[in-house]
Amino acid sequence: MKSADTPQAARSHGRSAHPAGAAARPGEAEVAARAAELVRDAVLGDLARRVVAECGVDVGLVGLPEPLPGHRNGDEGMVLRHWAGTRASLLHNVAVPAGLGLGGRALAERAPTWVPDYRAATDISHHYDPAVAADDLYAMLTVPLMDGATVHGVVYASVRAVVPFGDVRIAAVDTLARAAARALAGAAAWSREKPRPAAPARPLTPREHEVLRWAATGRTNPEIAARLGLTCNTVTGYLKSAMHKLGVRNRTELALAARESGLVD
């Protein structure tokens, strides 16, 4: 045995007498943080798979809020870290600033967003068209993973066909997103992390306000679509987004909330 391995020799050299590597053992906080990270990965990987298995879609993706290279500190964004059902790899580890694409819009607005045909949609940016086309995706739904005012990520559900997203499928994805958000919140609390604060929800967009104004007068979706030169699906999307932002469940509550808040006369 080397002399430096004896307690006396260790003290003579100014080192601890503990076994080698003991000082490098992680503390409780570090262990908890690592455990929380493993829980997050497991929850989000499972979320991507369950969206495909249980919600009748072809591809599931999950974006995690992260600082984005080349963007200012404080700029919100996420990176697509989990996926299921993809055929190509262009959507893997893609950086998505808030507001860009359908997922970036859901992250910015803190509300579900969807389109029956991503490539033909006129109300979103098209920064990711090559990646979407490489996986032959069309219909797409994105739902933020919200826990109170904290956003833990965004889940994507996409179909390789032009189809509308009905209430049943939207509700199924939203249910999975809520369950995942609760699990992530528990992991964050367990590791004593400070969850990333969410920015306040954005107000209604001019188009949402315009659609809401006509809906509050009792106009049907086809009537609103004809008046504003939109498709019925687009009108439905604007109304659902406005309902989510105002925290209401149907058109009657929407009209009441709009009047009470002064959004319409």
CSV table of C-alpha atoms in Angstrom, one decimal:
chain,number,residue,atom,x,y,z
A,1,MET,CA,0.0,0.0,0.0
A,2,LYS,CA,1.2,3.5,-0.9
A,3,SER,CA,2.0,5.7,2.1
A,4,ALA,CA,-0.3,8.4,0.8
A,5,ASP,CA,-3.2,5.9,1.2
A,6,THR,CA,-2.8,5.8,5.0
A,7,PRO,CA,-4.8,8.2,7.2
A,8,GLN,CA,-1.6,9.6,8.6
A,9,ALA,CA,-0.1,10.2,5.2
A,10,ALA,CA,-3.3,11.8,4.0
A,11,ARG,CA,-3.2,14.2,6.9
A,12,SER,CA,0.5,15.0,6.3
A,13,HIS,CA,-0.3,16.0,2.8
A,14,GLY,CA,-3.3,18.2,3.8
A,15,ARG,CA,-5.9,15.8,2.3
A,16,SER,CA,-8.9,14.2,3.8
A,17,ALA,CA,-8.6,10.7,5.1
A,18,HIS,CA,-11.9,9.7,3.4
A,19,PRO,CA,-11.6,7.2,0.6
A,20,ALA,CA,-10.8,8.4,-2.9
A,21,GLY,CA,-13.8,9.8,-4.7
A,22,ALA,CA,-15.8,10.5,-1.6
A,23,ALA,CA,-15.4,14.2,-2.0
A,24,ALA,CA,-16.8,13.9,-5.5
A,25,ARG,CA,-20.0,12.3,-4.4
A,26,PRO,CA,-23.0,14.4,-5.4
A,27,GLY,CA,-25.0,16.1,-2.7
A,28,GLU,CA,-28.7,15.6,-2.1
A,29,ALA,CA,-29.7,18.6,-4.1
A,30,GLU,CA,-27.7,17.4,-7.1
A,31,VAL,CA,-29.1,13.9,-6.8
A,32,ALA,CA,-32.6,15.2,-6.6
A,33,ALA,CA,-32.1,17.5,-9.6
A,34,ARG,CA,-30.7,14.5,-11.6
A,35,ALA,CA,-33.6,12.4,-10.6
A,36,ALA,CA,-36.1,15.1,-11.6
A,37,GLU,CA,-34.3,15.3,-15.0
A,38,LEU,CA,-34.7,11.5,-15.5
A,39,VAL,CA,-38.4,11.8,-14.5
A,40,ARG,CA,-38.9,14.6,-17.1
A,41,ASP,CA,-37.3,12.6,-19.8
A,42,ALA,CA,-39.4,9.5,-19.0
A,43,VAL,CA,-42.7,11.5,-18.8
A,44,LEU,CA,-42.1,13.4,-22.0
A,45,GLY,CA,-40.9,10.4,-24.0
A,46,ASP,CA,-44.0,8.5,-22.8
A,47,LEU,CA,-46.2,11.5,-23.7
A,48,ALA,CA,-44.9,11.5,-27.3
A,49,ARG,CA,-45.6,7.7,-27.6
A,50,ARG,CA,-49.0,7.9,-26.0
A,51,VAL,CA,-50.2,10.7,-28.3
A,52,VAL,CA,-49.5,8.4,-31.2
A,53,ALA,CA,-50.9,5.3,-29.5
A,54,GLU,CA,-54.0,6.8,-28.0
A,55,CYS,CA,-55.1,9.8,-30.0
A,56,GLY,CA,-55.3,8.5,-33.5
A,57,VAL,CA,-52.3,10.5,-34.9
A,58,ASP,CA,-49.2,9.5,-36.8
A,59,VAL,CA,-46.5,11.6,-35.1
A,60,GLY,CA,-46.0,12.9,-31.6
A,61,LEU,CA,-43.4,15.5,-30.7
A,62,VAL,CA,-42.6,17.3,-27.5
A,63,GLY,CA,-40.7,20.6,-27.2
A,64,LEU,CA,-38.9,21.6,-24.0
A,65,PRO,CA,-38.3,25.3,-23.0
A,66,GLU,CA,-34.6,26.0,-23.4
A,67,PRO,CA,-32.4,29.0,-24.1
A,68,LEU,CA,-31.8,29.1,-27.8
A,69,PRO,CA,-28.4,29.7,-29.3
A,70,GLY,CA,-28.1,33.0,-31.1
A,71,HIS,CA,-31.1,34.5,-29.2
A,72,ARG,CA,-31.0,37.1,-26.5
A,73,ASN,CA,-31.2,35.9,-22.8
A,74,GLY,CA,-34.9,36.0,-21.9
A,75,ASP,CA,-36.2,35.3,-25.4
A,76,GLU,CA,-38.5,32.4,-25.0
A,77,GLY,CA,-38.1,29.2,-27.1
A,78,MET,CA,-38.0,25.5,-27.0
A,79,VAL,CA,-36.2,22.5,-28.6
A,80,LEU,CA,-38.0,19.4,-29.9
A,81,ARG,CA,-36.4,16.7,-27.7
A,82,HIS,CA,-38.9,13.8,-27.8
A,83,TRP,CA,-40.6,12.2,-30.8
A,84,ALA,CA,-42.6,9.1,-31.8
A,85,GLY,CA,-43.7,8.0,-35.3
A,86,THR,CA,-41.3,10.2,-37.3
A,87,ARG,CA,-39.9,8.8,-40.6
A,88,ALA,CA,-37.2,11.5,-41.1
A,89,SER,CA,-35.0,13.2,-38.6
A,90,LEU,CA,-35.4,16.8,-39.7
A,91,LEU,CA,-37.9,17.5,-36.8
A,92,HIS,CA,-35.5,16.0,-34.2
A,93,ASN,CA,-33.8,18.5,-31.9
A,94,VAL,CA,-35.2,21.5,-33.8
A,95,ALA,CA,-35.1,24.9,-32.1
A,96,VAL,CA,-38.4,26.7,-32.1
A,97,PRO,CA,-38.6,30.4,-30.9
A,98,ALA,CA,-41.9,31.5,-29.4
A,99,GLY,CA,-44.3,32.6,-32.1
A,100,LEU,CA,-42.8,30.7,-35.0
A,101,GLY,CA,-44.7,27.8,-36.5
A,102,LEU,CA,-47.6,26.2,-34.9
A,103,GLY,CA,-45.8,25.0,-31.8
A,104,GLY,CA,-44.1,28.4,-31.3
A,105,ARG,CA,-47.5,30.0,-31.5
A,106,ALA,CA,-48.9,27.6,-28.8
A,107,LEU,CA,-45.9,28.4,-26.6
A,108,ALA,CA,-46.4,32.2,-27.1
A,109,GLU,CA,-50.1,32.2,-26.6
A,110,ARG,CA,-50.3,29.5,-23.9
A,111,ALA,CA,-53.3,28.0,-25.8
A,112,PRO,CA,-53.9,25.0,-28.1
A,113,THR,CA,-53.5,25.7,-31.8
A,114,TRP,CA,-54.3,23.5,-34.8
A,115,VAL,CA,-54.6,23.5,-38.5
A,116,PRO,CA,-56.2,20.8,-40.9
A,117,ASP,CA,-53.4,21.4,-43.4
A,118,TYR,CA,-50.1,22.9,-42.0
A,119,ARG,CA,-48.6,23.5,-45.4
A,120,ALA,CA,-51.6,25.5,-46.7
A,121,ALA,CA,-52.3,27.4,-43.4
A,122,THR,CA,-52.1,31.2,-43.9
A,123,ASP,CA,-52.2,32.3,-40.2
A,124,ILE,CA,-48.8,30.8,-39.1
A,125,SER,CA,-45.2,31.2,-40.1
A,126,HIS,CA,-43.7,28.6,-42.4
A,127,HIS,CA,-40.2,28.3,-41.1
A,128,TYR,CA,-40.4,24.6,-40.7
A,129,ASP,CA,-42.1,23.6,-44.0
A,130,PRO,CA,-39.1,21.4,-45.2
A,131,ALA,CA,-39.0,19.4,-42.0
A,132,VAL,CA,-42.8,19.0,-42.0
A,133,ALA,CA,-42.8,17.9,-45.7
A,134,ALA,CA,-39.9,15.5,-45.1
A,135,ASP,CA,-42.2,13.6,-42.6
A,136,ASP,CA,-45.2,14.0,-45.0
A,137,LEU,CA,-47.3,15.8,-42.3
A,138,TYR,CA,-50.4,17.8,-42.9
A,139,ALA,CA,-52.9,18.2,-40.0
A,140,MET,CA,-51.3,19.4,-36.8
A,141,LEU,CA,-52.3,20.2,-33.2
A,142,THR,CA,-50.1,21.7,-30.6
A,143,VAL,CA,-51.0,21.9,-26.9
A,144,PRO,CA,-48.8,23.7,-24.2
A,145,LEU,CA,-48.0,21.7,-21.0
A,146,MET,CA,-49.3,24.1,-18.4
A,147,ASP,CA,-49.2,24.0,-14.6
A,148,GLY,CA,-50.8,27.2,-13.4
A,149,ALA,CA,-48.7,30.0,-14.9
A,150,THR,CA,-45.8,27.7,-15.7
A,151,VAL,CA,-45.2,26.2,-19.1
A,152,HIS,CA,-43.2,22.9,-19.1
A,153,GLY,CA,-43.3,22.4,-22.9
A,154,VAL,CA,-45.5,21.9,-25.9
A,155,VAL,CA,-46.8,18.6,-27.3
A,156,TYR,CA,-47.5,18.2,-31.1
A,157,ALA,CA,-49.9,15.7,-32.6
A,158,SER,CA,-49.8,15.4,-36.3
A,159,VAL,CA,-51.5,13.4,-39.1
A,160,ARG,CA,-50.3,12.4,-42.5
A,161,ALA,CA,-53.5,13.6,-44.1
A,162,VAL,CA,-55.6,16.8,-44.4
A,163,VAL,CA,-58.2,16.3,-41.7
A,164,PRO,CA,-60.0,18.6,-39.2
A,165,PHE,CA,-59.2,18.2,-35.5
A,166,GLY,CA,-62.5,17.4,-33.8
A,167,ASP,CA,-63.3,18.0,-30.1
A,168,VAL,CA,-62.7,14.4,-29.2
A,169,ARG,CA,-59.2,14.2,-30.5
A,170,ILE,CA,-58.3,17.7,-29.1
A,171,ALA,CA,-59.6,16.7,-25.7
A,172,ALA,CA,-57.7,13.4,-25.8
A,173,VAL,CA,-54.4,15.2,-26.4
A,174,ASP,CA,-55.2,17.9,-23.9
A,175,THR,CA,-55.9,15.2,-21.2
A,176,LEU,CA,-52.5,13.7,-21.8
A,177,ALA,CA,-50.8,17.1,-21.8
A,178,ARG,CA,-52.5,18.0,-18.4
A,179,ALA,CA,-51.4,14.7,-16.8
A,180,ALA,CA,-47.8,15.2,-18.1
A,181,ALA,CA,-47.7,18.8,-16.8
A,182,ARG,CA,-48.8,17.6,-13.3
A,183,ALA,CA,-46.0,15.0,-13.3
A,184,LEU,CA,-43.5,17.6,-14.4
A,185,ALA,CA,-44.6,20.0,-11.7
A,186,GLY,CA,-44.2,17.3,-9.1
A,187,ALA,CA,-40.7,16.5,-10.3
A,188,ALA,CA,-39.7,20.2,-10.2
A,189,ALA,CA,-41.1,20.6,-6.7
A,190,TRP,CA,-39.3,17.4,-5.6
A,191,SER,CA,-35.9,18.6,-6.8
A,192,ARG,CA,-36.7,22.1,-5.3
A,193,GLU,CA,-36.1,23.6,-8.7
A,194,LYS,CA,-37.6,27.0,-9.4
A,195,PRO,CA,-39.9,26.5,-12.4
A,196,ARG,CA,-39.5,28.8,-15.3
A,197,PRO,CA,-42.1,31.6,-15.0
A,198,ALA,CA,-44.5,31.9,-17.9
A,199,ALA,CA,-45.2,35.1,-19.6
A,200,PRO,CA,-48.7,36.4,-19.2
A,201,ALA,CA,-51.2,35.0,-21.8
A,202,ARG,CA,-51.4,37.2,-24.8
A,203,PRO,CA,-54.6,39.2,-25.4
A,204,LEU,CA,-56.9,38.3,-28.2
A,205,THR,CA,-55.5,38.9,-31.7
A,206,PRO,CA,-57.3,41.3,-34.0
A,207,ARG,CA,-58.8,38.4,-36.0
A,208,GLU,CA,-59.9,36.6,-32.8
A,209,HIS,CA,-61.6,39.8,-31.6
A,210,GLU,CA,-63.3,40.3,-34.9
A,211,VAL,CA,-64.6,36.7,-35.0
A,212,LEU,CA,-65.7,36.9,-31.4
A,213,ARG,CA,-67.6,40.2,-32.0
A,214,TRP,CA,-69.7,38.5,-34.7
A,215,ALA,CA,-70.2,35.3,-32.6
A,216,ALA,CA,-71.4,37.4,-29.7
A,217,THR,CA,-74.2,38.7,-31.9
A,218,GLY,CA,-75.4,35.2,-32.5
A,219,ARG,CA,-73.9,34.6,-36.0
A,220,THR,CA,-73.1,31.0,-36.9
A,221,ASN,CA,-69.7,30.0,-38.0
A,222,PRO,CA,-70.7,29.7,-41.7
A,223,GLU,CA,-72.2,33.2,-41.5
A,224,ILE,CA,-69.0,34.6,-39.9
A,225,ALA,CA,-66.8,32.8,-42.4
A,226,ALA,CA,-68.8,34.3,-45.4
A,227,ARG,CA,-68.7,37.8,-43.9
A,228,LEU,CA,-65.0,37.8,-43.2
A,229,GLY,CA,-63.8,35.7,-46.2
A,230,LEU,CA,-62.5,32.8,-44.1
A,231,THR,CA,-63.1,29.1,-44.0
A,232,CYS,CA,-65.4,27.6,-41.4
A,233,ASN,CA,-62.4,25.7,-39.9
A,234,THR,CA,-60.5,28.9,-39.5
A,235,VAL,CA,-63.4,30.6,-37.8
A,236,THR,CA,-63.7,27.6,-35.5
A,237,GLY,CA,-60.0,27.8,-34.7
A,238,TYR,CA,-60.2,31.5,-33.8
A,239,LEU,CA,-63.2,30.9,-31.6
A,240,LYS,CA,-61.6,28.0,-29.7
A,241,SER,CA,-58.5,30.0,-29.1
A,242,ALA,CA,-60.5,32.9,-27.8
A,243,MET,CA,-62.5,30.6,-25.5
A,244,HIS,CA,-59.3,29.2,-24.1
A,245,LYS,CA,-57.9,32.6,-23.4
A,246,LEU,CA,-61.1,33.8,-21.7
A,247,GLY,CA,-61.5,30.5,-19.8
A,248,VAL,CA,-64.9,29.6,-21.1
A,249,ARG,CA,-66.4,26.3,-22.3
A,250,ASN,CA,-69.1,27.2,-24.9
A,251,ARG,CA,-70.4,30.1,-27.1
A,252,THR,CA,-72.9,31.2,-24.5
A,253,GLU,CA,-70.2,31.7,-21.9
A,254,LEU,CA,-68.0,33.2,-24.5
A,255,ALA,CA,-70.5,35.9,-25.4
A,256,LEU,CA,-71.1,36.7,-21.7
A,257,ALA,CA,-67.4,36.9,-20.9
A,258,ALA,CA,-66.8,39.1,-23.9
A,259,ARG,CA,-69.6,41.5,-22.8
A,260,GLU,CA,-68.5,41.5,-19.2
A,261,SER,CA,-64.9,42.2,-20.1
A,262,GLY,CA,-65.8,45.0,-22.5
A,263,LEU,CA,-64.5,43.1,-25.6
A,264,VAL,CA,-67.9,43.7,-27.3
A,265,ASP,CA,-70.7,46.0,-26.7
